[in-house]
Amino acid sequence: MFSGAQISLYPMADDFVGVILGALGALDPYRDRLRIETDDISTLLVGPPEVLFPAMRDLFVAAARSGKHCVLSAAISRGCPGEPDDPICSSDALGGPAGPLGPRKDAAIAAVRGAAATGQPAAAQFSLYVMGTDDHMDEIYGCIDFLKQSGVYERSKHFCTKLRGDAGAIFSALDEAFCRFGPGAGHVTLDVTVSANSPSAV
Amino acid sequence: MFSGAQISLYPMADDFVGVILGALGALDPYRDRLRIETDDISTLLVGPPEVLFPAMRDLFVAAARSGKHCVLSAAISRGCPGEPDDPICSSDALGGPAGPLGPRKDAAIAAVRGAAATGQPAAAQFSLYVMGTDDHMDEIYGCIDFLKQSGVYERSKHFCTKLRGDAGAIFSALDEAFCRFGPGAGHVTLDVTVSANSPSAV
């Protein structure tokens, strides 16, 4: 299965280039397990979820530690029928049968509650899209129910769910939403926004 | 049918608040046809596509005219089964039977080629997601084929298609992708990034 993300980092600062360049070192521990390509809009990360989400977390936290208002935006995808399979994406986290929703929700809640803290507060919102099935709303509602019990749920919004908490738990919740909802071999995507240091945050 | 967008504007500048506040007046001509709610992550716009896309275009262009590197990010949705219907979203652009792909592509191409220019160059990328059907890739490939003939196609990327051109044509292409692909009454979403004044742009 092919999996990866198009990510963009937006530091709201005159020195946005410096903040981005200063954060990129956070990707170094993951570089041998990712394929990375950058252009003027986004950076492609191709790799399995267990590498993608920690890599995005560490990049975001490194940028947020600048103290500037920073946002990470990502289009994350697995199982797109139009993408070639790639050995770098091989993962035990994907591909099995989905099984009943209840145990999947319980496993997701346990994972988020056990996520290591980073010390970086964050707010986030995301949408889960499940394609190629006629029961996609069951999976989406199951995911929302997991989020409500995850410890990082803030509220439902139109088109998305808003989270708030430590960046470690936030990225763990995104990882769990991505891997545990929708068919194991299905086409599933997330549209993600993670924010730190907003002057508008309550 | 319920339709709308969660949008965020990211000016990469110390004075990001000033750039955002300075651009908000561009929404004034549309306010009576939109429901608008803002929090620390995004602004919700609820309304029909023929108001949503021009409103997003004018907001983006107003921010880009600051000369700062600005990005507009949006999660745009129609027909989500979990959203209540809303009279403000009533539109002739949605809800009919989809019909064969060929005439839909031709109409979309003509619309983009006829879009009024804004004078603001932009780059963009987006993903089209069609849910609740098992032929979603046919609609996605049809949309990509339209984009290739639209005059603003730059290239295919993993998970998305990249556009470049005048912001008027770019937002017209997004509008056409949103309204003409996927079932007329179906659940369709776009994950959109539009960028101006990037120092990395070619």
GROMACS .gro file of C-alpha atoms in nm:
model
  404
    1MET     CA    1   0.000   0.000   0.000
    2PHE     CA    2   0.117   0.352  -0.080
    3SER     CA    3   0.102   0.601   0.208
    4GLY     CA    4   0.232   0.949   0.266
    5ALA     CA    5   0.156   1.315   0.308
    6GLN     CA    6   0.190   1.650   0.139
    7ILE     CA    7   0.284   1.881   0.426
    8SER     CA    8   0.340   2.255   0.455
    9LEU     CA    9   0.475   2.452   0.750
   10TYR     CA   10   0.358   2.813   0.789
   11PRO     CA   11   0.545   3.027   1.042
   12MET     CA   12   0.365   3.362   1.066
   13ALA     CA   13   0.690   3.560   1.082
   14ASP     CA   14   0.907   3.775   0.856
   15ASP     CA   15   1.180   3.515   0.914
   16PHE     CA   16   0.958   3.223   0.804
   17VAL     CA   17   1.242   3.079   0.595
   18GLY     CA   18   1.471   3.077   0.899
   19VAL     CA   19   1.207   2.910   1.119
   20ILE     CA   20   1.146   2.640   0.858
   21LEU     CA   21   1.516   2.576   0.796
   22GLY     CA   22   1.575   2.569   1.171
   23ALA     CA   23   1.309   2.300   1.215
   24LEU     CA   24   1.410   2.070   0.931
   25GLY     CA   25   1.676   1.896   1.140
   26ALA     CA   26   1.389   1.735   1.330
   27LEU     CA   27   1.332   1.515   1.024
   28ASP     CA   28   1.688   1.376   1.030
   29PRO     CA   29   1.611   1.068   1.245
   30TYR     CA   30   1.342   0.966   0.995
   31ARG     CA   31   1.510   1.043   0.663
   32ASP     CA   32   1.626   0.687   0.590
   33ARG     CA   33   1.265   0.563   0.621
   34LEU     CA   34   1.099   0.838   0.415
   35ARG     CA   35   1.109   0.958   0.056
   36ILE     CA   36   1.108   1.339   0.067
   37GLU     CA   37   1.045   1.585  -0.219
   38THR     CA   38   0.993   1.961  -0.183
   39ASP     CA   39   0.853   2.231  -0.410
   40ASP     CA   40   0.716   2.584  -0.354
   41ILE     CA   41   0.384   2.461  -0.208
   42SER     CA   42   0.452   2.151  -0.001
   43THR     CA   43   0.688   1.874   0.096
   44LEU     CA   44   0.600   1.516   0.009
   45LEU     CA   45   0.674   1.253   0.272
   46VAL     CA   46   0.628   0.894   0.152
   47GLY     CA   47   0.650   0.626   0.418
   48PRO     CA   48   0.454   0.417   0.666
   49PRO     CA   49   0.229   0.577   0.931
   50GLU     CA   50   0.459   0.480   1.220
   51VAL     CA   51   0.728   0.702   1.063
   52LEU     CA   52   0.506   0.973   0.905
   53PHE     CA   53   0.324   1.084   1.220
   54PRO     CA   54   0.627   1.104   1.453
   55ALA     CA   55   0.818   1.288   1.178
   56MET     CA   56   0.538   1.543   1.135
   57ARG     CA   57   0.510   1.580   1.514
   58ASP     CA   58   0.879   1.647   1.561
   59LEU     CA   59   0.892   1.894   1.270
   60PHE     CA   60   0.591   2.081   1.407
   61VAL     CA   61   0.725   2.091   1.764
   62ALA     CA   62   1.064   2.214   1.644
   63ALA     CA   63   0.901   2.500   1.452
   64ALA     CA   64   0.663   2.585   1.739
   65ARG     CA   65   0.956   2.615   1.978
   66SER     CA   66   1.057   2.927   1.783
   67GLY     CA   67   0.771   3.090   1.976
   68LYS     CA   68   0.621   3.216   1.650
   69HIS     CA   69   0.262   3.135   1.552
   70CYS     CA   70   0.317   2.824   1.338
   71VAL     CA   71   0.074   2.603   1.148
   72LEU     CA   72   0.137   2.265   0.990
   73SER     CA   73  -0.110   2.172   0.717
   74ALA     CA   74  -0.115   1.823   0.569
   75ALA     CA   75  -0.300   1.610   0.315
   76ILE     CA   76  -0.234   1.255   0.431
   77SER     CA   77  -0.333   0.954   0.220
   78ARG     CA   78  -0.320   0.577   0.214
   79GLY     CA   79  -0.441   0.321  -0.035
   80CYS     CA   80  -0.515   0.558  -0.323
   81PRO     CA   81  -0.587   0.326  -0.618
   82GLY     CA   82  -0.398   0.566  -0.848
   83GLU     CA   83  -0.069   0.543  -0.657
   84PRO     CA   84   0.190   0.269  -0.715
   85ASP     CA   85   0.279   0.038  -0.426
   86ASP     CA   86   0.613   0.124  -0.269
   87PRO     CA   87   0.824  -0.100  -0.041
   88ILE     CA   88   0.919   0.202   0.176
   89CYS     CA   89   0.551   0.218   0.287
   90SER     CA   90   0.540  -0.140   0.414
   91SER     CA   91   0.371  -0.138   0.755
   92ASP     CA   92   0.206  -0.370   1.004
   93ALA     CA   93  -0.029  -0.082   1.096
   94LEU     CA   94  -0.227  -0.114   0.773
   95GLY     CA   95  -0.374  -0.374   0.544
   96GLY     CA   96  -0.550  -0.616   0.778
   97PRO     CA   97  -0.925  -0.663   0.799
   98ALA     CA   98  -1.093  -0.378   0.985
   99GLY     CA   99  -1.288  -0.580   1.242
  100PRO     CA  100  -1.568  -0.442   1.462
  101LEU     CA  101  -1.559  -0.073   1.553
  102GLY     CA  102  -1.568  -0.118   1.932
  103PRO     CA  103  -1.225  -0.278   1.979
  104ARG     CA  104  -1.075  -0.038   1.723
  105LYS     CA  105  -1.202   0.261   1.921
  106ASP     CA  106  -1.069   0.113   2.246
  107ALA     CA  107  -0.725   0.052   2.097
  108ALA     CA  108  -0.713   0.406   1.957
  109ILE     CA  109  -0.812   0.561   2.291
  110ALA     CA  110  -0.545   0.358   2.473
  111ALA     CA  111  -0.279   0.464   2.221
  112VAL     CA  112  -0.354   0.837   2.257
  113ARG     CA  113  -0.376   0.821   2.635
  114GLY     CA  114  -0.036   0.647   2.637
  115ALA     CA  115   0.135   0.887   2.395
  116ALA     CA  116   0.457   1.047   2.520
  117ALA     CA  117   0.418   1.418   2.597
  118THR     CA  118   0.629   1.674   2.408
  119GLY     CA  119   0.560   1.972   2.637
  120GLN     CA  120   0.430   2.167   2.334
  121PRO     CA  121   0.061   2.269   2.354
  122ALA     CA  122  -0.126   2.261   2.024
  123ALA     CA  123  -0.470   2.299   1.871
  124ALA     CA  124  -0.571   2.099   1.566
  125GLN     CA  125  -0.861   2.015   1.343
  126PHE     CA  126  -0.900   1.749   1.082
  127SER     CA  127  -1.138   1.566   0.854
  128LEU     CA  128  -1.130   1.191   0.787
  129TYR     CA  129  -1.236   1.082   0.439
  130VAL     CA  130  -1.307   0.718   0.357
  131MET     CA  131  -1.360   0.638  -0.010
  132GLY     CA  132  -1.482   0.348  -0.219
  133THR     CA  133  -1.740   0.227   0.031
  134ASP     CA  134  -2.105   0.310   0.092
  135ASP     CA  135  -2.068   0.295   0.473
  136HIS     CA  136  -1.811   0.572   0.505
  137MET     CA  137  -2.018   0.766   0.759
  138ASP     CA  138  -2.015   0.468   1.001
  139GLU     CA  139  -1.636   0.484   1.004
  140ILE     CA  140  -1.637   0.862   1.040
  141TYR     CA  141  -1.884   0.852   1.331
  142GLY     CA  142  -1.679   0.573   1.491
  143CYS     CA  143  -1.370   0.791   1.465
  144ILE     CA  144  -1.549   1.092   1.616
  145ASP     CA  145  -1.665   0.873   1.905
  146PHE     CA  146  -1.303   0.764   1.965
  147LEU     CA  147  -1.189   1.128   1.959
  148LYS     CA  148  -1.448   1.228   2.219
  149GLN     CA  149  -1.288   0.978   2.459
  150SER     CA  150  -0.927   1.044   2.357
  151GLY     CA  151  -0.849   1.323   2.605
  152VAL     CA  152  -0.772   1.575   2.327
  153TYR     CA  153  -1.126   1.638   2.195
  154GLU     CA  154  -1.229   2.004   2.197
  155ARG     CA  155  -1.545   2.018   1.985
  156SER     CA  156  -1.717   1.923   1.664
  157LYS     CA  157  -1.715   2.181   1.387
  158HIS     CA  158  -1.877   2.173   1.048
  159PHE     CA  159  -1.668   1.944   0.824
  160CYS     CA  160  -1.408   1.860   1.090
  161THR     CA  161  -1.328   1.781   1.454
  162LYS     CA  162  -1.119   2.013   1.669
  163LEU     CA  163  -0.858   1.886   1.915
  164ARG     CA  164  -0.649   2.055   2.182
  165GLY     CA  165  -0.370   1.919   2.398
  166ASP     CA  166  -0.006   1.822   2.397
  167ALA     CA  167   0.134   1.782   2.046
  168GLY     CA  168   0.233   1.424   2.133
  169ALA     CA  169  -0.127   1.324   2.200
  170ILE     CA  170  -0.256   1.527   1.904
  171PHE     CA  171  -0.032   1.353   1.649
  172SER     CA  172  -0.106   1.017   1.812
  173ALA     CA  173  -0.480   1.085   1.767
  174LEU     CA  174  -0.422   1.170   1.399
  175ASP     CA  175  -0.219   0.849   1.354
  176GLU     CA  176  -0.493   0.640   1.516
  177ALA     CA  177  -0.767   0.804   1.307
  178PHE     CA  178  -0.567   0.733   0.991
  179CYS     CA  179  -0.479   0.369   1.065
  180ARG     CA  180  -0.783   0.234   1.249
  181PHE     CA  181  -1.080   0.379   1.060
  182GLY     CA  182  -1.181   0.287   0.708
  183PRO     CA  183  -1.099  -0.052   0.552
  184GLY     CA  184  -0.746  -0.173   0.626
  185ALA     CA  185  -0.663  -0.181   0.255
  186GLY     CA  186  -0.897   0.106   0.165
  187HIS     CA  187  -0.848   0.458   0.029
  188VAL     CA  188  -0.843   0.685   0.334
  189THR     CA  189  -0.726   1.046   0.365
  190LEU     CA  190  -0.694   1.313   0.633
  191ASP     CA  191  -0.707   1.691   0.585
  192VAL     CA  192  -0.512   1.820   0.886
  193THR     CA  193  -0.433   2.160   1.042
  194VAL     CA  194  -0.218   2.186   1.359
  195SER     CA  195  -0.152   2.524   1.521
  196ALA     CA  196   0.071   2.658   1.797
  197ASN     CA  197   0.119   3.000   1.956
  198SER     CA  198  -0.192   3.156   1.800
  199PRO     CA  199  -0.273   3.494   1.954
  200SER     CA  200  -0.643   3.402   1.908
  201ALA     CA  201  -0.624   3.081   2.114
  202VAL     CA  202  -0.836   3.084   2.427
  203MET     CA  203  -2.772   2.043   0.047
  204PHE     CA  204  -2.524   2.182   0.298
  205SER     CA  205  -2.209   2.338   0.150
  206GLY     CA  206  -1.927   2.546   0.286
  207ALA     CA  207  -1.562   2.567   0.380
  208GLN     CA  208  -1.330   2.592   0.674
  209ILE     CA  209  -1.068   2.840   0.554
  210SER     CA  210  -0.745   2.975   0.703
  211LEU     CA  211  -0.524   3.255   0.575
  212TYR     CA  212  -0.153   3.238   0.656
  213PRO     CA  213   0.053   3.552   0.586
  214MET     CA  214   0.419   3.467   0.648
  215ALA     CA  215   0.490   3.801   0.818
  216ASP     CA  216   0.536   3.940   1.169
  217ASP     CA  217   0.231   4.156   1.095
  218PHE     CA  218   0.012   3.858   1.000
  219VAL     CA  219  -0.276   3.994   1.206
  220GLY     CA  220  -0.262   4.323   1.015
  221VAL     CA  221  -0.253   4.148   0.678
  222ILE     CA  222  -0.553   3.932   0.770
  223LEU     CA  223  -0.754   4.222   0.911
  224GLY     CA  224  -0.665   4.431   0.605
  225ALA     CA  225  -0.800   4.161   0.372
  226LEU     CA  226  -1.127   4.087   0.552
  227GLY     CA  227  -1.307   4.376   0.383
  228ALA     CA  228  -1.293   4.170   0.063
  229LEU     CA  229  -1.564   3.948   0.215
  230ASP     CA  230  -1.806   4.239   0.263
  231PRO     CA  231  -1.988   4.201  -0.074
  232TYR     CA  232  -2.065   3.837   0.014
  233ARG     CA  233  -2.156   3.862   0.382
  234ASP     CA  234  -2.534   3.866   0.331
  235ARG     CA  235  -2.512   3.536   0.142
  236LEU     CA  236  -2.276   3.355   0.382
  237ARG     CA  237  -2.284   3.239   0.741
  238ILE     CA  238  -1.941   3.316   0.891
  239GLU     CA  239  -1.791   3.191   1.220
  240THR     CA  240  -1.427   3.231   1.329
  241ASP     CA  241  -1.209   3.064   1.592
  242ASP     CA  242  -0.833   3.035   1.648
  243ILE     CA  243  -0.784   2.777   1.369
  244SER     CA  244  -1.018   2.864   1.084
  245THR     CA  245  -1.314   3.060   0.958
  246LEU     CA  246  -1.629   2.875   0.857
  247LEU     CA  247  -1.806   3.000   0.546
  248VAL     CA  248  -2.145   2.838   0.483
  249GLY     CA  249  -2.308   2.917   0.151
  250PRO     CA  250  -2.350   2.804  -0.208
  251PRO     CA  251  -2.049   2.748  -0.438
  252GLU     CA  252  -2.124   3.054  -0.653
  253VAL     CA  253  -2.066   3.270  -0.345
  254LEU     CA  254  -1.801   3.061  -0.165
  255PHE     CA  255  -1.543   3.051  -0.444
  256PRO     CA  256  -1.556   3.423  -0.541
  257ALA     CA  257  -1.543   3.513  -0.170
  258MET     CA  258  -1.233   3.296  -0.113
  259ARG     CA  259  -1.074   3.435  -0.430
  260ASP     CA  260  -1.126   3.797  -0.329
  261LEU     CA  261  -1.001   3.734   0.027
  262PHE     CA  262  -0.689   3.561  -0.105
  263VAL     CA  263  -0.616   3.830  -0.364
  264ALA     CA  264  -0.659   4.107  -0.106
  265ALA     CA  265  -0.410   3.936   0.126
  266ALA     CA  266  -0.165   3.861  -0.157
  267ARG     CA  267  -0.164   4.227  -0.258
  268SER     CA  268   0.019   4.296   0.071
  269GLY     CA  269   0.320   4.156  -0.115
  270LYS     CA  270   0.382   3.909   0.168
  271HIS     CA  271   0.402   3.534   0.108
  272CYS     CA  272   0.040   3.433   0.178
  273VAL     CA  273  -0.131   3.095   0.174
  274LEU     CA  274  -0.503   3.020   0.187
  275SER     CA  275  -0.585   2.669   0.305
  276ALA     CA  276  -0.941   2.534   0.285
  277ALA     CA  277  -1.144   2.222   0.356
  278ILE     CA  278  -1.447   2.260   0.128
  279SER     CA  279  -1.745   2.025   0.152
  280ARG     CA  280  -2.087   1.960   0.004
  281GLY     CA  281  -2.349   1.700   0.073
  282CYS     CA  282  -2.202   1.558   0.395
  283PRO     CA  283  -2.475   1.325   0.529
  284GLY     CA  284  -2.399   1.444   0.882
  285GLU     CA  285  -2.473   1.812   0.811
  286PRO     CA  286  -2.823   1.964   0.827
  287ASP     CA  287  -2.965   2.119   0.512
  288ASP     CA  288  -2.955   2.499   0.517
  289PRO     CA  289  -3.155   2.737   0.293
  290ILE     CA  290  -2.853   2.971   0.263
  291CYS     CA  291  -2.676   2.695   0.062
  292SER     CA  292  -2.950   2.668  -0.201
  293SER     CA  293  -2.786   2.662  -0.544
  294ASP     CA  294  -2.857   2.574  -0.905
  295ALA     CA  295  -2.495   2.459  -0.935
  296LEU     CA  296  -2.557   2.142  -0.734
  297GLY     CA  297  -2.808   1.865  -0.691
  298GLY     CA  298  -2.891   1.759  -1.046
  299PRO     CA  299  -2.798   1.425  -1.200
  300ALA     CA  300  -2.431   1.411  -1.293
  301GLY     CA  301  -2.464   1.303  -1.659
  302PRO     CA  302  -2.178   1.173  -1.876
  303LEU     CA  303  -1.824   1.291  -1.794
  304GLY     CA  304  -1.743   1.434  -2.140
  305PRO     CA  305  -1.989   1.727  -2.140
  306ARG     CA  306  -1.907   1.801  -1.776
  307LYS     CA  307  -1.536   1.829  -1.859
  308ASP     CA  308  -1.611   2.052  -2.158
  309ALA     CA  309  -1.829   2.285  -1.949
  310ALA     CA  310  -1.563   2.304  -1.678
  311ILE     CA  311  -1.288   2.387  -1.930
  312ALA     CA  312  -1.501   2.661  -2.087
  313ALA     CA  313  -1.577   2.813  -1.746
  314VAL     CA  314  -1.209   2.833  -1.643
  315ARG     CA  315  -1.099   2.969  -1.979
  316GLY     CA  316  -1.367   3.237  -1.949
  317ALA     CA  317  -1.289   3.335  -1.591
  318ALA     CA  318  -1.217   3.703  -1.530
  319ALA     CA  319  -0.850   3.774  -1.452
  320THR     CA  320  -0.753   3.932  -1.119
  321GLY     CA  321  -0.395   4.026  -1.209
  322GLN     CA  322  -0.271   3.821  -0.912
  323PRO     CA  323  -0.050   3.522  -1.000
  324ALA     CA  324  -0.096   3.216  -0.780
  325ALA     CA  325   0.008   2.855  -0.739
  326ALA     CA  326  -0.230   2.599  -0.594
  327GLN     CA  327  -0.275   2.232  -0.528
  328PHE     CA  328  -0.579   2.037  -0.427
  329SER     CA  329  -0.731   1.695  -0.383
  330LEU     CA  330  -1.087   1.601  -0.480
  331TYR     CA  331  -1.254   1.340  -0.261
  332VAL     CA  332  -1.578   1.172  -0.365
  333MET     CA  333  -1.745   0.955  -0.101
  334GLY     CA  334  -2.026   0.704  -0.080
  335THR     CA  335  -1.970   0.554  -0.427
  336ASP     CA  336  -1.753   0.274  -0.557
  337ASP     CA  337  -1.659   0.463  -0.877
  338HIS     CA  338  -1.491   0.758  -0.708
  339MET     CA  339  -1.170   0.718  -0.908
  340ASP     CA  340  -1.358   0.764  -1.238
  341GLU     CA  341  -1.476   1.105  -1.118
  342ILE     CA  342  -1.127   1.193  -0.991
  343TYR     CA  343  -0.961   1.091  -1.319
  344GLY     CA  344  -1.228   1.288  -1.510
  345CYS     CA  345  -1.150   1.593  -1.302
  346ILE     CA  346  -0.774   1.555  -1.359
  347ASP     CA  347  -0.838   1.531  -1.733
  348PHE     CA  348  -1.040   1.855  -1.719
  349LEU     CA  349  -0.758   2.025  -1.525
  350LYS     CA  350  -0.501   1.923  -1.786
  351GLN     CA  351  -0.701   2.116  -2.046
  352SER     CA  352  -0.798   2.407  -1.821
  353GLY     CA  353  -0.501   2.636  -1.892
  354VAL     CA  354  -0.388   2.636  -1.525
  355TYR     CA  355  -0.253   2.280  -1.495
  356GLU     CA  356   0.107   2.260  -1.375
  357ARG     CA  357   0.163   1.895  -1.285
  358SER     CA  358   0.037   1.589  -1.105
  359LYS     CA  359   0.179   1.525  -0.761
  360HIS     CA  360   0.122   1.238  -0.524
  361PHE     CA  361  -0.223   1.285  -0.364
  362CYS     CA  362  -0.305   1.611  -0.546
  363THR     CA  363  -0.289   1.818  -0.864
  364LYS     CA  364  -0.087   2.138  -0.887
  365LEU     CA  365  -0.213   2.448  -1.070
  366ARG     CA  366  -0.050   2.778  -1.163
  367GLY     CA  367  -0.198   3.090  -1.317
  368ASP     CA  368  -0.409   3.394  -1.245
  369ALA     CA  369  -0.602   3.363  -0.918
  370GLY     CA  370  -0.926   3.418  -1.111
  371ALA     CA  371  -0.872   3.107  -1.321
  372ILE     CA  372  -0.739   2.908  -1.023
  373PHE     CA  373  -1.049   2.966  -0.809
  374SER     CA  374  -1.272   2.903  -1.111
  375ALA     CA  375  -1.098   2.566  -1.160
  376LEU     CA  376  -1.156   2.480  -0.792
  377ASP     CA  377  -1.524   2.578  -0.825
  378GLU     CA  378  -1.567   2.363  -1.135
  379ALA     CA  379  -1.393   2.065  -0.973
  380PHE     CA  380  -1.621   2.097  -0.672
  381CYS     CA  381  -1.951   2.134  -0.858
  382ARG     CA  382  -1.911   1.915  -1.166
  383PHE     CA  383  -1.739   1.600  -1.036
  384GLY     CA  384  -1.896   1.346  -0.805
  385PRO     CA  385  -2.273   1.287  -0.788
  386GLY     CA  386  -2.478   1.608  -0.790
  387ALA     CA  387  -2.628   1.525  -0.453
  388GLY     CA  388  -2.322   1.335  -0.329
  389HIS     CA  389  -2.069   1.391  -0.052
  390VAL     CA  390  -1.775   1.568  -0.216
  391THR     CA  391  -1.484   1.755  -0.055
  392LEU     CA  392  -1.175   1.947  -0.163
  393ASP     CA  393  -0.850   1.988   0.032
  394VAL     CA  394  -0.708   2.313  -0.112
  395THR     CA  395  -0.386   2.515  -0.077
  396VAL     CA  396  -0.338   2.842  -0.271
  397SER     CA  397  -0.009   3.034  -0.249
  398ALA     CA  398   0.119   3.375  -0.361
  399ASN     CA  399   0.456   3.550  -0.339
  400SER     CA  400   0.652   3.240  -0.237
  401PRO     CA  401   1.028   3.296  -0.251
  402SER     CA  402   1.059   2.932  -0.365
  403ALA     CA  403   0.831   2.972  -0.667
  404VAL     CA  404   1.002   2.915  -1.001
   0.00000   0.00000   0.00000
